[in-house]
GROMACS .gro file of C-alpha atoms in nm:
model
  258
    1UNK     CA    1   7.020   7.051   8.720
    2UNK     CA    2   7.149   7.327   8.510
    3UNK     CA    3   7.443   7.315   8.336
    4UNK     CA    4   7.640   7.604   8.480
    5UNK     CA    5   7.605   7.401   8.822
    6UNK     CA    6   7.761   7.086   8.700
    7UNK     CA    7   8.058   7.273   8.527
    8UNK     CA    8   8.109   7.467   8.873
    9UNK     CA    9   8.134   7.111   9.005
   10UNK     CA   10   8.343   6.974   8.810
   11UNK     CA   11   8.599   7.284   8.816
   12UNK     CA   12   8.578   7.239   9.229
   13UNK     CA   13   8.689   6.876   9.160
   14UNK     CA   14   8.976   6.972   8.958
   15UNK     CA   15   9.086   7.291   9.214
   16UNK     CA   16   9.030   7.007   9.486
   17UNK     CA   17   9.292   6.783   9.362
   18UNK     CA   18   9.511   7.110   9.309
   19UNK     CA   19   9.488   7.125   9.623
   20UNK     CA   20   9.574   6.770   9.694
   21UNK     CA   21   9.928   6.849   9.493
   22UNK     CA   22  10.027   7.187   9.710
   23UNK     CA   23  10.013   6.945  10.015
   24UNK     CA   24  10.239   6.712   9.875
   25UNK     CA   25  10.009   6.439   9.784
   26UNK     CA   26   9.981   6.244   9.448
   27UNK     CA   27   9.618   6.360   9.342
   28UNK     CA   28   9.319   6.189   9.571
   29UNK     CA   29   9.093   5.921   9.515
   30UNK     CA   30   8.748   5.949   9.432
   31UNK     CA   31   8.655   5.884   9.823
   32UNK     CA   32   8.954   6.155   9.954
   33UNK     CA   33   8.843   6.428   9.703
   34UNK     CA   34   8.473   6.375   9.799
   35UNK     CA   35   8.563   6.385  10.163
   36UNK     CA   36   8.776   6.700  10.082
   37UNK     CA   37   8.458   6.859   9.890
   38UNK     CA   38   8.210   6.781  10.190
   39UNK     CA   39   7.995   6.622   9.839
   40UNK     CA   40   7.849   6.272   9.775
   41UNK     CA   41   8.111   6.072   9.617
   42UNK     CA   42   7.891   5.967   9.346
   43UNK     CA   43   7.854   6.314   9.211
   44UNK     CA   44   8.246   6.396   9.273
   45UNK     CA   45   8.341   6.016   9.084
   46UNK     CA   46   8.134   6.183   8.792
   47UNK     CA   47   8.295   6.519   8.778
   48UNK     CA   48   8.613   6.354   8.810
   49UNK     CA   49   8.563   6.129   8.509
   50UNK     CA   50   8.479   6.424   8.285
   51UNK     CA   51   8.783   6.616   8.412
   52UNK     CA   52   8.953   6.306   8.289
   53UNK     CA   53   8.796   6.267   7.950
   54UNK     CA   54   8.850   6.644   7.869
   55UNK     CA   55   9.224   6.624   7.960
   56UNK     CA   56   9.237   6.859   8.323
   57UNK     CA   57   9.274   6.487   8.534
   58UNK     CA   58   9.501   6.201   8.505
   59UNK     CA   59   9.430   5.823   8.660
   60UNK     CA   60   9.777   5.748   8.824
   61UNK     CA   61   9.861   5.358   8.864
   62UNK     CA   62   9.728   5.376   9.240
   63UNK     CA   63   9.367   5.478   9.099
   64UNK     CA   64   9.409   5.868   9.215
   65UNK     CA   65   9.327   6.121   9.017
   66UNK     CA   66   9.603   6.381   8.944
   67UNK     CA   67   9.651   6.716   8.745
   68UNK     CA   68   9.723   6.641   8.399
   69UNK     CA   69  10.031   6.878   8.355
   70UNK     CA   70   9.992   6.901   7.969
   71UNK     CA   71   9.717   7.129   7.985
   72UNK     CA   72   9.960   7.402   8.171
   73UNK     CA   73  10.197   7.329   7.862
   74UNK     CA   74   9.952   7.382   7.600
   75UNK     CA   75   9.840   7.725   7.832
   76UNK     CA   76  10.174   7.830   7.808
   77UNK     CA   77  10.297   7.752   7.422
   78UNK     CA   78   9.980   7.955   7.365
   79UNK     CA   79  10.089   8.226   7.599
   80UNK     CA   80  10.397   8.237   7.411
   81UNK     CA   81  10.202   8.277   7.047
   82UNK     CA   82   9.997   8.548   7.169
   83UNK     CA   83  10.302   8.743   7.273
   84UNK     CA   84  10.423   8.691   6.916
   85UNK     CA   85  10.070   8.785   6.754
   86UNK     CA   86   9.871   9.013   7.029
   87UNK     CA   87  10.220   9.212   7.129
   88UNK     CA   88  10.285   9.303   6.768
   89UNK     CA   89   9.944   9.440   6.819
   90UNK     CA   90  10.021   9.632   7.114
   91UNK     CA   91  10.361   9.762   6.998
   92UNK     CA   92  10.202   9.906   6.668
   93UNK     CA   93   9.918  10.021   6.884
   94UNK     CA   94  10.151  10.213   7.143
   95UNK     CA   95  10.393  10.289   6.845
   96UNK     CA   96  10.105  10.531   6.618
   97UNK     CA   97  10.005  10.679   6.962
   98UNK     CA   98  10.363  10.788   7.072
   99UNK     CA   99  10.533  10.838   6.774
  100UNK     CA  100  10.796  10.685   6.958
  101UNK     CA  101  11.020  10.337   6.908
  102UNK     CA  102  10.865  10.037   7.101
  103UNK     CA  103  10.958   9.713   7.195
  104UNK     CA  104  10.871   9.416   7.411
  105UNK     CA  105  11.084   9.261   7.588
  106UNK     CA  106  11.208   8.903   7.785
  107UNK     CA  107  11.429   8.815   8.074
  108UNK     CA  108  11.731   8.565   8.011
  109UNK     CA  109  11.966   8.512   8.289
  110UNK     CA  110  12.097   8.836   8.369
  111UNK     CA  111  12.008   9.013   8.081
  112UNK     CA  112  11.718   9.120   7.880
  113UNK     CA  113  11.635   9.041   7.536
  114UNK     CA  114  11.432   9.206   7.286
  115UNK     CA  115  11.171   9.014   7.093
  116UNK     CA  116  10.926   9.274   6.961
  117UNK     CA  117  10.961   9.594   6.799
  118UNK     CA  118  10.780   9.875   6.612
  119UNK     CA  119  11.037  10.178   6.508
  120UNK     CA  120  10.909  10.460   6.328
  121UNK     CA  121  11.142  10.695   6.079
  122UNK     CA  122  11.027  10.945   6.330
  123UNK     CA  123  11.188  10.801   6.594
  124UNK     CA  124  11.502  10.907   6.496
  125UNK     CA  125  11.624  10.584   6.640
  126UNK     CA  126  11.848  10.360   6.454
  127UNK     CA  127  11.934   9.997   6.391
  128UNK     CA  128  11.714   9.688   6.518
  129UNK     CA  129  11.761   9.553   6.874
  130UNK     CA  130  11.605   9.218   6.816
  131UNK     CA  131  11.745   8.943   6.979
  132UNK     CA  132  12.044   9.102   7.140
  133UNK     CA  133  12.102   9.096   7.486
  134UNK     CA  134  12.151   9.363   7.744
  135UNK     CA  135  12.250   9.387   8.117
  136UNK     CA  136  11.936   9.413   8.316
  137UNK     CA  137  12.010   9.637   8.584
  138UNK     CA  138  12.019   9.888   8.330
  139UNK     CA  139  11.829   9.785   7.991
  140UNK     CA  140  11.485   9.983   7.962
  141UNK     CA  141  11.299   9.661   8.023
  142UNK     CA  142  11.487   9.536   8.348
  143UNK     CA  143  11.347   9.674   8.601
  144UNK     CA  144  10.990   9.573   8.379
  145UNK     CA  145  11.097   9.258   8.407
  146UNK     CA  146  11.152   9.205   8.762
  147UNK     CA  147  10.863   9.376   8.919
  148UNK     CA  148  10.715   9.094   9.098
  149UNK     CA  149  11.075   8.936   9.174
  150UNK     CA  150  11.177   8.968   9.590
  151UNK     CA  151  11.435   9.173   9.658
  152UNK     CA  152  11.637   8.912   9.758
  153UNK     CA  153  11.591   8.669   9.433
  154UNK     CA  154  11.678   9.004   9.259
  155UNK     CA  155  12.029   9.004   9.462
  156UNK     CA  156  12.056   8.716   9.350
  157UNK     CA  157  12.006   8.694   9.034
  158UNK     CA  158  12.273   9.009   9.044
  159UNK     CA  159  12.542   8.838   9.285
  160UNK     CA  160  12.878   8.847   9.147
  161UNK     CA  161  12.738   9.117   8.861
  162UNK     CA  162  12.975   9.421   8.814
  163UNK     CA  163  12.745   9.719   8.753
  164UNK     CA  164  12.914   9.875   8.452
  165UNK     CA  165  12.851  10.273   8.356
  166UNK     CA  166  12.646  10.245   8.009
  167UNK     CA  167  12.544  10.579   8.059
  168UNK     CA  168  12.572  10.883   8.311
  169UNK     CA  169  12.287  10.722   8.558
  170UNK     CA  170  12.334  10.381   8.519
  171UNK     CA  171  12.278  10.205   8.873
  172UNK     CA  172  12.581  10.161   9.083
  173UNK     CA  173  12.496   9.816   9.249
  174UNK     CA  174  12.233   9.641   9.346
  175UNK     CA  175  12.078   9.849   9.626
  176UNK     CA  176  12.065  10.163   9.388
  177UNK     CA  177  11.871   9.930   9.113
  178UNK     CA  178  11.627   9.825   9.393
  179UNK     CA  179  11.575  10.174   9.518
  180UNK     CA  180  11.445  10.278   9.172
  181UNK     CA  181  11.236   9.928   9.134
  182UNK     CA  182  11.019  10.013   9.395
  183UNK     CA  183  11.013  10.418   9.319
  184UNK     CA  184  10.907  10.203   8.967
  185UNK     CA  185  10.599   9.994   9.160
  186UNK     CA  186  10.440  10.285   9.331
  187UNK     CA  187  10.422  10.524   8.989
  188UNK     CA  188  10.326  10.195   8.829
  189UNK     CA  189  10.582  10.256   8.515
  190UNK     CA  190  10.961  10.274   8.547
  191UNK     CA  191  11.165  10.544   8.413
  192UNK     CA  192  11.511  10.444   8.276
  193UNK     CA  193  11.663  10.782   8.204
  194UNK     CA  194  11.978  10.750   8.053
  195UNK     CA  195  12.084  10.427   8.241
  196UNK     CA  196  12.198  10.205   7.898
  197UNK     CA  197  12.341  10.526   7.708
  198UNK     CA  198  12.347  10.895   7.722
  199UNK     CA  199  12.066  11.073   7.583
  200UNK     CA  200  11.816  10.765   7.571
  201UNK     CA  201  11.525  10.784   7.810
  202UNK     CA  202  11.217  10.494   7.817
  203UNK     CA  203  10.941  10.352   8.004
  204UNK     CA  204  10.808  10.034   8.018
  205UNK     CA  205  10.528   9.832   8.218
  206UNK     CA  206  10.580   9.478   8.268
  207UNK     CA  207  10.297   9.216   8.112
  208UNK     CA  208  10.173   8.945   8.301
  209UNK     CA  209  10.032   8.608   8.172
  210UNK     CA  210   9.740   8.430   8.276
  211UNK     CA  211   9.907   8.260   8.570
  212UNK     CA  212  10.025   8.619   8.715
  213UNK     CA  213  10.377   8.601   8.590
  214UNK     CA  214  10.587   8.865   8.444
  215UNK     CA  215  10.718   8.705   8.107
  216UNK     CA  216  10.753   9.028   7.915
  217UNK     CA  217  10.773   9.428   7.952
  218UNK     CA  218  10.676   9.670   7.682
  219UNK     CA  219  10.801   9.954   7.650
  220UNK     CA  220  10.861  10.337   7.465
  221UNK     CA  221  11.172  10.447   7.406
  222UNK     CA  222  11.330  10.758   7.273
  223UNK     CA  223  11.543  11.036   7.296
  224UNK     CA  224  11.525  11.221   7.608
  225UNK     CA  225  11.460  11.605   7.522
  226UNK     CA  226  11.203  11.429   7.264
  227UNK     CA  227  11.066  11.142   7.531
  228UNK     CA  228  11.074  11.289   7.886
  229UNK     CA  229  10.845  11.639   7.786
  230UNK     CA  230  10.555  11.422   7.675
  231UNK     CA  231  10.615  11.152   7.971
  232UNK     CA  232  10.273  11.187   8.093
  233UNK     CA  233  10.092  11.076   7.777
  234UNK     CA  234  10.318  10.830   7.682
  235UNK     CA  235  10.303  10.678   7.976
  236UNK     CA  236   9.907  10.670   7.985
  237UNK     CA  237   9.934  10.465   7.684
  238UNK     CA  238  10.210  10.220   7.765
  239UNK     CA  239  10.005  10.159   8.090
  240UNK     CA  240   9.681  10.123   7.862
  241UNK     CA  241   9.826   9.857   7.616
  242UNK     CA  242   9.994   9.662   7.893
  243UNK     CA  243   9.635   9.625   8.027
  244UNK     CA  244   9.518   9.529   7.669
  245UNK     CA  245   9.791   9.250   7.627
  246UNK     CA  246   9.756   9.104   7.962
  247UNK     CA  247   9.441   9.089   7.923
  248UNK     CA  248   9.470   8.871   7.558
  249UNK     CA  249   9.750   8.622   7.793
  250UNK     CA  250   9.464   8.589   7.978
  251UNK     CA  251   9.525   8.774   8.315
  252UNK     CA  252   9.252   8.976   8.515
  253UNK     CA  253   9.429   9.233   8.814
  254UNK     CA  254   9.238   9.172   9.115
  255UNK     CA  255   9.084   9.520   9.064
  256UNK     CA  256   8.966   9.492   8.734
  257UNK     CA  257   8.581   9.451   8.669
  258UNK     CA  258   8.625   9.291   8.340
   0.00000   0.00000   0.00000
């Protein structure tokens, strides 16, 4: 029996009592999973004890076998290094290809906060925009940042908010910052021109982990009459190094062929 076979079984076994857990149960028992596979139970009892040893299973105190949640956690604290590591790799990437400022960054609450950043002297921009917040309905990485979210989690999320003018086309409520979220999902890139202040223009692409979440958005940003002539190009290579930091969190789009 080759050896690719008996790690496909033993990765059914685990999905199986995945499974188990989006029905509401507590894991399965040896018999349950092997009934749930269609498989003699000897074979599932043996993929389920390596699943255990290697840290994907857990034996509950009623004998089942469960997920074994720190494996997600370790997933994720590595998610969160390779942002650190691969998106300084991406933002210096992006940042020699544009000649532009470039930044990656995270949602908190209502507002977004920058994490990442590669400025050039070129740039002309100035000061550092690390770790300070800014309303989302209008920060170049908002609407990034909620591309996946439903409409109605993102009225949410705004309820109560008072959409203050940062700059001449900042949104006016909710609605208007919707409208341009989905003009943002069909072009595949949004465009935040002159939404946080006058005369700054961006674009950003939001970056999904290897679950399919967005936890970050990277983006170019610059003056507009410097920015918005060479929109085209720049955005071909923000949409390029989103694809190659995804891809090092460990997502794969359902189109790709990777």
């Amino acid at each position: 029996m080759s050896r690719t076979s008996s790690m496909g079984r033993g990765v059914k076994a685990v999905l199986a009592a995945g499974e188990r857990h989006l029905r509401g149960l507590p894991g399965g028992t040896v018999a349950e999973i092997a009934a749930d596979l269609g498989r003699d139970r000897s074979q599932v009892s043996r993929s389920l004890r390596t699943a255990e040893q290697e840290g994907f299973l857990r034996r509950t105190p009623e004998r089942t076998f469960a997920l074994d949640w720190s494996v997600l956690t370790d997933a994720l604290l590595l998610t969160r290094r390779r942002l650190a590591t691969d998106g300084t790799a991406a933002l210096e990437g992006l940042s020699r290809e544009t000649d532009e400022g470039c930044f990656l960054g995270v949602l908190s609450g209502r507002s977004t906060v920058t994490v990442g950043e590669c400025v050039p002297a070129s740039s002309r921009l100035v000061g550092s925009w690390l770790g300070r917040p800014y309303p989302a309905y209008c920060s170049d990485a908002g609407q990034a940042l909620l591309w996946e979210t439903p409409d109605d989690d993102v009225r949410k999320i705004f309820a109560g908010v008072q959409f203050q003018q940062h700059g001449p086309n900042t949104p006016a409520d909710v609605e208007d910052f919707l409208a341009r979220l989905r003009n943002a999902r069909v072009r595949g890139y949004s465009i935040v021109d002159e939404e946080a202040e006058p005369g700054l223009y961006s674009l950003a692409v939001p970056i999904r982990d290897f679950r399919g979440d967005v936890v970050a958005a990277l983006q170019v940003v610059g003056l507009k009459g410097r920015l918005e002539p060479s929109r085209s190009r720049h955005a071909e290579a923000l949409v390029r190094q989103g694809r190659w930091l995804e891809g090092m969190l460990g997502w794969r789009s359902p189109d790709s062929h990777a």
